[in-house]
XYZ file of C-alpha atoms in Angstrom:
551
model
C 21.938 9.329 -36.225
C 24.236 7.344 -34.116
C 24.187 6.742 -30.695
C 25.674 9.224 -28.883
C 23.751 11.685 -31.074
C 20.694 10.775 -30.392
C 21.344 10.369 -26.601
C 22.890 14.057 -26.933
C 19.163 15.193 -28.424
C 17.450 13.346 -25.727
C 19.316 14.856 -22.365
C 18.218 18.077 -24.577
C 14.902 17.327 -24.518
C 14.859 16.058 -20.941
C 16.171 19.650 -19.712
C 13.601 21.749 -21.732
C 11.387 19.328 -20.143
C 12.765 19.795 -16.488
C 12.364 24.152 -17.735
C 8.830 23.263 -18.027
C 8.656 20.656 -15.334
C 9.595 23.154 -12.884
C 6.873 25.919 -14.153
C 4.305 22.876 -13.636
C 5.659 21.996 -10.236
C 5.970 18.023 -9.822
C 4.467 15.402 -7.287
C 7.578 14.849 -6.076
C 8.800 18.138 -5.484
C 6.783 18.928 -1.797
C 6.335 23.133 -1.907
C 4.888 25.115 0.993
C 1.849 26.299 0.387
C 2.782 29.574 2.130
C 6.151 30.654 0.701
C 6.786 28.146 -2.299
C 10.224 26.754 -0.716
C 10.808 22.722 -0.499
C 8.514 21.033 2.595
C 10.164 18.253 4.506
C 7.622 15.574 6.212
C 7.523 16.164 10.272
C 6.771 12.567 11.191
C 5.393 14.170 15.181
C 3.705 16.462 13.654
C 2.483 14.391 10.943
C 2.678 17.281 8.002
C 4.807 18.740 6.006
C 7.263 21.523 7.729
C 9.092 24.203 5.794
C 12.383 25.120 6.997
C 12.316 28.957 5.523
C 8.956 29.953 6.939
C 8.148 27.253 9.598
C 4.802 26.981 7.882
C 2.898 23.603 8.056
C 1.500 21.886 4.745
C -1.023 19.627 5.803
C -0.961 15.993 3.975
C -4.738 16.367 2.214
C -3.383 19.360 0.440
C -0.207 17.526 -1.220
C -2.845 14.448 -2.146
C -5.123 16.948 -3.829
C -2.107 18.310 -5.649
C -0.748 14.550 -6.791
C -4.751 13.995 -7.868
C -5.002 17.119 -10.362
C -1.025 16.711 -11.339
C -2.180 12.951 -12.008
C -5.220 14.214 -14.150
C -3.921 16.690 -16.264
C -0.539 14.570 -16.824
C -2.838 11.941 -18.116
C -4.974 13.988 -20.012
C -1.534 15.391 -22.175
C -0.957 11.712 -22.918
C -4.359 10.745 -24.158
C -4.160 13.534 -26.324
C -0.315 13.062 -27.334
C -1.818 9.353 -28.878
C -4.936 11.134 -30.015
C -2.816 13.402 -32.237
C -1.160 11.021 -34.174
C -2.178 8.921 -36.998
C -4.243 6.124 -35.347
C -4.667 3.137 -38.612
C -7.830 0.889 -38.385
C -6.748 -1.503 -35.523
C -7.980 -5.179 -35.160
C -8.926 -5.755 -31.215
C -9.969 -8.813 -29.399
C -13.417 -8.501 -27.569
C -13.127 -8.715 -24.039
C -16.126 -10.489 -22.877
C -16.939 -12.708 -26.240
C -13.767 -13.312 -27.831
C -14.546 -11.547 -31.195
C -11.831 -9.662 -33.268
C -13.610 -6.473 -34.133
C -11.905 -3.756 -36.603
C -11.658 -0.411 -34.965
C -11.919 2.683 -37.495
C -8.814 4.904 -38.012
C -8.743 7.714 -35.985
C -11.107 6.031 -33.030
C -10.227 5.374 -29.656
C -12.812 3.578 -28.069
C -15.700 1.438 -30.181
C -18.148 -1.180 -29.602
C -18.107 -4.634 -30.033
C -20.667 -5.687 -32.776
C -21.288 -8.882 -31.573
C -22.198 -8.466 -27.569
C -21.846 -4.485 -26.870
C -18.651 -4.916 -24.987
C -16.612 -1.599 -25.440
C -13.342 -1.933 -27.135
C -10.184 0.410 -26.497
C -7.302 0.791 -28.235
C -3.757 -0.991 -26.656
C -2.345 2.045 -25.952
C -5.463 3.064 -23.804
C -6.365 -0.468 -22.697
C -3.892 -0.286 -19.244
C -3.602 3.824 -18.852
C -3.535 2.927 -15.185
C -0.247 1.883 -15.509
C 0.755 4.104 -17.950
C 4.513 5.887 -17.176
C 3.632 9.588 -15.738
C 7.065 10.448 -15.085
C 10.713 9.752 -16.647
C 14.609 9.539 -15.615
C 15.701 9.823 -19.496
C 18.893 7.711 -19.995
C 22.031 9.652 -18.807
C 24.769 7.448 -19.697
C 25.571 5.886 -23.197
C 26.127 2.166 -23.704
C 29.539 2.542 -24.020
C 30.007 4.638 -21.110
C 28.067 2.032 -19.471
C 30.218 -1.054 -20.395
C 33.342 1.158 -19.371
C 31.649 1.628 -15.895
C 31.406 -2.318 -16.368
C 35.070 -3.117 -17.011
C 36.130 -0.432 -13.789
C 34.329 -2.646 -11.526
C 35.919 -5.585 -12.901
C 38.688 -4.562 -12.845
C 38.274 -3.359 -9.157
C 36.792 -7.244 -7.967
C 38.873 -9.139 -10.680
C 39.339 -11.654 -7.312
C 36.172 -12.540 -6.925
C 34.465 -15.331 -8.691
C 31.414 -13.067 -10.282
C 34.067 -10.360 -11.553
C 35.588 -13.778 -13.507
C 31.851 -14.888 -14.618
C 30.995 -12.030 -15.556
C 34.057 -10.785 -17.656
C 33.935 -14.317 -19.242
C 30.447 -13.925 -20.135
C 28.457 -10.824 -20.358
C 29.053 -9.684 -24.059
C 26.403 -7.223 -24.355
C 24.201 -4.713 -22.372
C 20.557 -4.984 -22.579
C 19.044 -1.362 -22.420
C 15.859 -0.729 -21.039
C 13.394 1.716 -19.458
C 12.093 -0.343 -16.740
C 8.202 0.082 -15.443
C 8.903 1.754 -11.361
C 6.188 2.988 -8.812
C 7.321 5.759 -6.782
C 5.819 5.436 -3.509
C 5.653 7.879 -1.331
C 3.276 8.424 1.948
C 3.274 7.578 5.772
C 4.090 3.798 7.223
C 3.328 2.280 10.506
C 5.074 -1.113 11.377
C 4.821 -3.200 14.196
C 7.966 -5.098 15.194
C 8.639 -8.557 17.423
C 12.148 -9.074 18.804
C 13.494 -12.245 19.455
C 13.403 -13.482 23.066
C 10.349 -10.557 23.729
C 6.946 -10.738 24.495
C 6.158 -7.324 23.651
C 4.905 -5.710 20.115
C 6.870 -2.703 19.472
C 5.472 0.070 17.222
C 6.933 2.948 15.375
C 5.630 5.243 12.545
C 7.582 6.914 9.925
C 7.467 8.451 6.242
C 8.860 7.535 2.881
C 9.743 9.470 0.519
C 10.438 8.717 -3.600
C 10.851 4.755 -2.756
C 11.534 2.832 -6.514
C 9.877 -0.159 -6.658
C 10.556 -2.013 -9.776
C 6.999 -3.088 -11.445
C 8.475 -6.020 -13.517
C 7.642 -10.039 -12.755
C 11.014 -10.834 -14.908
C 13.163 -8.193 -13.065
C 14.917 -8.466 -9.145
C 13.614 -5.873 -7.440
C 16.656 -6.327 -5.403
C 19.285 -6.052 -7.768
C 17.668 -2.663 -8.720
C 17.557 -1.893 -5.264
C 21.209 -1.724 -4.959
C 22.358 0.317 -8.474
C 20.062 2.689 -6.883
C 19.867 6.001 -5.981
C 18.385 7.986 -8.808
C 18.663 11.702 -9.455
C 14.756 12.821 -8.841
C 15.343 16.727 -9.848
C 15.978 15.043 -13.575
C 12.610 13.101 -13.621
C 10.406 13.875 -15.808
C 6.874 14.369 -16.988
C 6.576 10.778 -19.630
C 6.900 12.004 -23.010
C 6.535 9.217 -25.772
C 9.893 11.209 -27.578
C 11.864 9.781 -24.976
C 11.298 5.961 -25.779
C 11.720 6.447 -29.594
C 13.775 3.746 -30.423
C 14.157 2.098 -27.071
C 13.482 -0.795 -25.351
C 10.405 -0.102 -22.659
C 8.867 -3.010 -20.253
C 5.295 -2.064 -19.298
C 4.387 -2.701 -15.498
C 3.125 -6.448 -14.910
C 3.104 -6.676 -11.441
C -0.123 -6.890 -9.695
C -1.302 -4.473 -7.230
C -1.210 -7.011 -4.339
C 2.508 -8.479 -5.506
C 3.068 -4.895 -5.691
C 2.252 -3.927 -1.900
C 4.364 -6.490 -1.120
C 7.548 -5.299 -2.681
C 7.295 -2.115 -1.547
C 7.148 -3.011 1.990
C 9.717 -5.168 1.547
C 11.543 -2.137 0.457
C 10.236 -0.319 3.445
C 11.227 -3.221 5.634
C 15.086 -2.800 4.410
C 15.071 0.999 4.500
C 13.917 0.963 8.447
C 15.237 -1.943 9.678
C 18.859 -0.498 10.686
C 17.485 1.928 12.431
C 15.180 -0.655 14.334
C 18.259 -3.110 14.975
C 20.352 -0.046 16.482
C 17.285 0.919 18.946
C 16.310 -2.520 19.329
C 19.932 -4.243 19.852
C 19.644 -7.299 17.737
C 19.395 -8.346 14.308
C 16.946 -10.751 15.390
C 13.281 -9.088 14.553
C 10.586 -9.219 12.701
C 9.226 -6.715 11.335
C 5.900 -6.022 9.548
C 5.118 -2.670 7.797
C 1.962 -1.121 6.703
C 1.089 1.928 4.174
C -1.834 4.466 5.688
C -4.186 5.482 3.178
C -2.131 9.086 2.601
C 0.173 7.314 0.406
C 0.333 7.774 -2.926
C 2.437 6.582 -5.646
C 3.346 7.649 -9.577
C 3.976 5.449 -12.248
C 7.330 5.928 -13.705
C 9.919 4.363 -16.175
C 13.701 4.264 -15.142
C 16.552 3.600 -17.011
C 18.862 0.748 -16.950
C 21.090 -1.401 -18.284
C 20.967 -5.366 -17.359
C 22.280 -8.748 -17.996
C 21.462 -11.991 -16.037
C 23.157 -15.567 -16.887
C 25.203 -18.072 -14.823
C 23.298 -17.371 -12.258
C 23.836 -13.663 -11.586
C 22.183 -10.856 -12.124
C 23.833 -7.705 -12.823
C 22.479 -4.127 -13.420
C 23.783 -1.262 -14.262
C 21.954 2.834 -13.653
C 21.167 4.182 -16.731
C 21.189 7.529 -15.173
C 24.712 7.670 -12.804
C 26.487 4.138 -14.107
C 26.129 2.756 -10.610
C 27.165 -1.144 -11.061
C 25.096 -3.893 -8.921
C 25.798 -7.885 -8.823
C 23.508 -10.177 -6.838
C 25.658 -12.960 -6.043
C 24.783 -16.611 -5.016
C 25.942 -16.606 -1.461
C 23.060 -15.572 1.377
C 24.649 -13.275 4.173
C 23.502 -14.470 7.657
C 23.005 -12.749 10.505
C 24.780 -13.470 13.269
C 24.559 -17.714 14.612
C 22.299 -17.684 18.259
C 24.806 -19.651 19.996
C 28.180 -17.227 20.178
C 25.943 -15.199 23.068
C 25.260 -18.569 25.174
C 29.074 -19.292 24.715
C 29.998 -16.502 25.382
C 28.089 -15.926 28.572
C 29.207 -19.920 29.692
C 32.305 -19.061 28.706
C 32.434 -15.941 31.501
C 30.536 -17.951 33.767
C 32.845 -20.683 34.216
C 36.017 -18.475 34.235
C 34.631 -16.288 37.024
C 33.530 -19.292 39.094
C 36.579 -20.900 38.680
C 38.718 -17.585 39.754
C 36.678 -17.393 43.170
C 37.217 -20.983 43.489
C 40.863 -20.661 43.620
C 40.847 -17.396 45.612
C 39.210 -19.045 48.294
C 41.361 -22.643 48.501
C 38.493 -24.621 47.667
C 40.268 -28.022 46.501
C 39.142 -29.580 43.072
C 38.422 -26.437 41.753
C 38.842 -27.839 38.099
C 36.000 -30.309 38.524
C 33.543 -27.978 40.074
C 34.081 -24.933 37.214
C 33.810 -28.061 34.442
C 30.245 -28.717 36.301
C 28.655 -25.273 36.242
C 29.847 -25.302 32.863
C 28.011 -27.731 31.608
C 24.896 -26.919 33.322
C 25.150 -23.021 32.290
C 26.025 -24.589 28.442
C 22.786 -26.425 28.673
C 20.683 -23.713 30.275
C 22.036 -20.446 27.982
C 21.230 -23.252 25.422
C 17.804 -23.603 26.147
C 16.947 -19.943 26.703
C 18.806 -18.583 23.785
C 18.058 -21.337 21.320
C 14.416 -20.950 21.813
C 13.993 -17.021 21.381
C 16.410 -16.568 18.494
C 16.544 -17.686 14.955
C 18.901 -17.161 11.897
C 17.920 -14.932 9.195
C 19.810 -14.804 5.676
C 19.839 -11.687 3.726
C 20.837 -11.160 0.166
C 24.789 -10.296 -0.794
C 25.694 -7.510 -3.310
C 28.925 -6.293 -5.052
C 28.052 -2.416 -5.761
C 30.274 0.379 -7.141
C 30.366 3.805 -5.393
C 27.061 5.963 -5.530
C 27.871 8.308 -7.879
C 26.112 11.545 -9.487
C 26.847 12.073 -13.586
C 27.199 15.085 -15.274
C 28.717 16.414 -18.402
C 31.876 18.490 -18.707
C 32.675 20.250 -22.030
C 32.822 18.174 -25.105
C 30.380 16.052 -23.533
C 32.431 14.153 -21.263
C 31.384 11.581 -18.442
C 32.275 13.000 -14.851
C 31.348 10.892 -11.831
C 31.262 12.663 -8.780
C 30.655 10.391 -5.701
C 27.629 10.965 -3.584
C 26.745 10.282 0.028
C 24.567 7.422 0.940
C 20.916 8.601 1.164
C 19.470 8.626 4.679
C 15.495 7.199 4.639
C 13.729 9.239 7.225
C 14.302 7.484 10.169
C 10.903 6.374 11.798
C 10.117 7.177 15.642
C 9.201 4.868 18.071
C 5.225 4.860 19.228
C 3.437 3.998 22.653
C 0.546 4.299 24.333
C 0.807 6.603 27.231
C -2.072 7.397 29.899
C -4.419 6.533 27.127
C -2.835 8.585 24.325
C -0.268 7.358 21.342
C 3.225 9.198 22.163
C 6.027 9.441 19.757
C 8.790 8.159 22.349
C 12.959 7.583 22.453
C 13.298 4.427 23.614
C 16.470 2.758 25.823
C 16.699 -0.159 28.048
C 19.961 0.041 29.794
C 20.452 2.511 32.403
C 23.132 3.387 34.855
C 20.942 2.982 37.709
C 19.665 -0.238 36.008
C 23.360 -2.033 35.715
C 24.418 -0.950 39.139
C 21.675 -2.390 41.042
C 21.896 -5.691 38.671
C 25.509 -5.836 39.000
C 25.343 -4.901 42.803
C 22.725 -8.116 42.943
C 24.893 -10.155 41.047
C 28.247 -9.516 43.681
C 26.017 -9.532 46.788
C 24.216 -12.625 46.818
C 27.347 -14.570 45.583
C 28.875 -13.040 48.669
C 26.644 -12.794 51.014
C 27.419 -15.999 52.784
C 31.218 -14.593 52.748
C 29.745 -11.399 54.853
C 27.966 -13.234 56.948
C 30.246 -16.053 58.171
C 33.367 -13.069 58.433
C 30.705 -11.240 60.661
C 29.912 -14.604 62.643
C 33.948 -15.500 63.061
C 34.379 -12.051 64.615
C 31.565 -12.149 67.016
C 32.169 -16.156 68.520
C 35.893 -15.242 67.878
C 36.083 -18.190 65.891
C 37.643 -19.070 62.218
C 36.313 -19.427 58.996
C 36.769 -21.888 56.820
C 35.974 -20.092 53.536
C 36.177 -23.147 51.724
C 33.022 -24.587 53.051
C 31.171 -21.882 51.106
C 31.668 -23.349 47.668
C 28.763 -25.742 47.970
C 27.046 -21.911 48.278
C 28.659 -20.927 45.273
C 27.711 -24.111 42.981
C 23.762 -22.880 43.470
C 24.434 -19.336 43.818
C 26.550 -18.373 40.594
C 24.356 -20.559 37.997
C 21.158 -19.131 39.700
C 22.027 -15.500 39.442
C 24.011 -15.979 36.207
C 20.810 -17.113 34.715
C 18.961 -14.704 36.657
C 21.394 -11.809 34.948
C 20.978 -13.517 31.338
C 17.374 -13.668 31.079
C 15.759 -10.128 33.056
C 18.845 -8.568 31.818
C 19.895 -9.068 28.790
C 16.082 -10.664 27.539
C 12.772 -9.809 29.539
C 14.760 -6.000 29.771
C 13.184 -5.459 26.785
C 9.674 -5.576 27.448
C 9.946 -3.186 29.956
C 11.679 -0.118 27.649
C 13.090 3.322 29.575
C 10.565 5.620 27.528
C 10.730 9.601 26.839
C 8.303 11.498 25.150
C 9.494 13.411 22.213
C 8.279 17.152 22.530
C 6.326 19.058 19.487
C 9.885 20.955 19.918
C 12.049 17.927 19.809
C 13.372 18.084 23.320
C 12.916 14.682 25.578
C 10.544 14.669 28.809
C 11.321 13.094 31.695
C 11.941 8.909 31.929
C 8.090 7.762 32.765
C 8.497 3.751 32.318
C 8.129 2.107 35.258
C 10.749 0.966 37.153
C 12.356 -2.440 35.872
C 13.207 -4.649 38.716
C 9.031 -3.933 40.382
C 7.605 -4.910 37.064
C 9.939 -8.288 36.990
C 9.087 -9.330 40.532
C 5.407 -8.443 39.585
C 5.710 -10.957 36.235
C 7.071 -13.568 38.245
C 4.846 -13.124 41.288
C 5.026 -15.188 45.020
C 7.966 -17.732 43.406
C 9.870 -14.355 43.151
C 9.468 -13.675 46.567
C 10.130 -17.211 47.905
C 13.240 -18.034 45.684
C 14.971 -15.025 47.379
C 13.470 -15.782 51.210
C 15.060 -19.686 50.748
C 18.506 -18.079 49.476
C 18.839 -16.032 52.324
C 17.811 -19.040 54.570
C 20.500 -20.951 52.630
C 23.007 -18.525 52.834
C 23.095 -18.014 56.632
C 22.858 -22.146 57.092
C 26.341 -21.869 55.033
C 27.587 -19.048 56.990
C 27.257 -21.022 60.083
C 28.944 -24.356 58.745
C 31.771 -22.104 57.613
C 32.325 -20.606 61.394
C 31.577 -24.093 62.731
């Protein structure tokens, strides 16, 4: 049988499977437990909502489902093995060492020599047996011709030319996957904040890869699969082909799949948070659950790539050498000295002051060394991995068996909310830190202390009838502009965000009314008397100007 043939039986025996699968129901097919129809999670209400009824499925009901589904899934494999013709079997003895001959036809035995019981291999890791499949959608050759499209399509790039040059054949195999699914709460730092952000969310049919040889990253991005074609594991479907058994530790798994977690949230994070600068640390409640599953997959690795290819939808992946990073900490303290010096040296010239040059190149330097100082120490560089991708695509077969890609929209992880502690009681909350009322009365600070001397020594000229000599105000304007410049930098673009504008999100979804307190009483509470002080000997300052300006 050649290979198209025998890929032709297996889809086959995939959809009498998926006939049956859908009789059985499947883990990761959430039903309400009122009208049958697909449950979505609610992350505020914490269970899962049905958008035909409205019911509620609580989360201890789907985890006694996944626990029976689990049992009886395992029990049809232990019998599958059972059913076949087991040979006498030499085993190795656990706790003494001893080879020990197991009878045909026995599963379990013990050991002669010290008692220990004995298992069969197939039996001996039936934790991690597969309970679920993705059967192998695309054919090798259909495979390599996704292959040679995406060459073609980055023949510029220097993996393209590696890889052409190279990668000769394929490797096909069913790869060992949990599918994790189950509620996450993560606690988050941003650069240049003091305060520990929380937010809570739910994931839903996450693939982590179970291998030690295999990226979990490059897998990551030939992903998504097709979950209405997985499965219940059948041995039929590896007859013949390659299969890695999971490896991977429990605790080395954990930490990929919050790592996967991590990726999957943080873009929603760095949009509410405004940076790219976080860290972020994510945590599975005990309502998870997870299924052991094999995926297909075609791979190659040499010259220091790693490619893979979806066995189910052709999706191509690269992981290339190069490390994105995100962006360098020092274009914002440019950028700000950079607007700092321009401005000072436009109301230098507006108001005569003589040497003009030298004075902007002096605040220049100082706000270069201070932006510097503040920035430098509250952000730091991260790198992230690069990939060249295809399209996500969905296969199916036209008549005569024919490959048809049809492109797919990017799946959207459900997003996780935002969580605070409100009068005593954990909130789901929107969260924002820049307000209209916020920027006015910032900007409004900004424009009136710079000119307040101005104000003042205009409303002294008019009253003693005497002129001004604006000019004397720019030994104002060297203290003023690099005081409140750093004043704007750091409570408004930095210590803003410990004090977020907060709305409760309503069992309905609608927002309540802003209840954080107000910014600019919680800043002069944080810095305390000096706040007070700095702003009495300004004023004092600025009126001593005034009067040398009328003078």
């Amino acid at each position: 049988m050649d290979e198209r043939a025998r890929l032709k039986e297996m889809r086959e025996q995939a959809r009498n499977a998926v006939r049956s699968h859908k009789l059985e129901k499947s883990p990761l097919y959430i039903a309400c437990h009122s009208c049958g129809a697909p449950a979505e999670f609610d992350i505020i209400h914490q269970s899962y909502h049905c958008q035909h009824c409205g019911a509620h499925t609580d989360v201890d009901t789907t985890l006694e489902f996944v626990k029976k589904w689990r049992g009886e899934q395992r029990h049809k494999l232990k019998q599958a093995v059972t059913q076949q013709d087991l040979q006498a079997e030499s085993v190795s003895c656990a706790n003494c060492g001893a080879e020990v001959v197991l009878p045909a036809g026995e599963i379990t035995a013990k050991c002669d020599f010290c008692g220990g019981k004995l298992v069969r291999k197939e039996f001996n890791q039936q934790e991690y047996f597969p309970e679920i499949i993705i059967p192998f959608y695309i054919t090798p050759q259909e495979a390599r011709s996704q292959l040679d499209k995406w060459l073609a399509a980055n023949k510029d790039t220097k993996e393209a030319q590696i890889i052409s040059q190279h990668c000769k054949q394929l490797a096909a195999y069913y790869l060992p996957y949990q599918v994790v699914q189950g509620s996450v709460d993560c606690e988050i730092f941003r650069d240049g904040s003091t305060k520990k952000y929380r937010c809570a969310g739910y994931v839903e049919n996450v693939a982590v890869n179970a291998s030690k040889q295999m990226d979990n990253s490059v897998l990551n991005a030939m992903e998504p699969f097709d979950w209405t074609k997985a499965v219940p594991f059948e041995y039929g479907f590896i007859a013949g082909q390659r299969a890695k058994m999971q490896d991977l530790g429990p605790k080395a798994l954990e930490q990929r799949t919050l790592e996967e977690i991590h990726e999957a949230y943080l873009p929603t994070i760095e949009k509410t948070l405004q940076t790219d600068g976080l860290d972020v640390h994510s945590y599975l409640r005990q309502d998870s659950w997870s299924l052991s599953a094999l995926l297909p997959a075609y791979v190659w690795q040499g010259q220091g790539l790693k490619l893979a290819i979806n066995g189910q939808t052709g999706r191509v992946a690269v992981k290339v050498k190069q490390q994105i990073k995100t962006r360098p900490w020092y274009i914002e303290p440019a950028l700000y000295t950079a607007l700092g010096t321009a401005a000072f040296y436009a109301l230098l010239l507006g108001f005569g002051v003589q040497e003009a040059e030298v004075l902007a190149g002096i605040l220049g330097v100082f706000l270069a060394i201070v932006f510097c100082s503040i920035f430098g120490n509250s952000t730091r560089q991260r790198l992230k991995n690069k990939y060249l991708q295809s399209e996500a695509v969905k296969a199916e077969r036209a008549q005569g068996d024919k490959l048809v890609l049809q492109k797919v929209e990017a799946v959207e992880t459900l997003a996780p909310q935002f969580v605070e502690k409100i009068k005593g009681q954990e909130q789901f909350v929107k969260l924002s830190f820049y307000s209209s009322a916020r920027l006015t009365k910032q900007m409004a600070l900004f424009a009136g202390l710079n000119l307040l001397p101005v104000a003042l020594a205009w409303l002294f000229g008019a009253v003693l009838d005497a002129k001004v000599e604006y000019s004397t105000i720019s030994a104002w304007w060297c203290i003023s502009v690099p005081v409140t410049l750093v004043w704007l930098v750091k409570f408004s673009r930095l210590t803003i965000f410990d004090f977020p504008i907060m709305q409760i999100i309503q069992p309905n979804g609608s927002l309540s009314e802003v209840i954080s307190a107000p910014f600019e009483k919680e800043v002069a509470q944080l810095i305390g008397m000096g706040f007070k002080w700095l702003w009495r000997g300004m004023l004092a300052f600025a009126i001593i100007i005034a009067f040398m300006a009328v003078a």
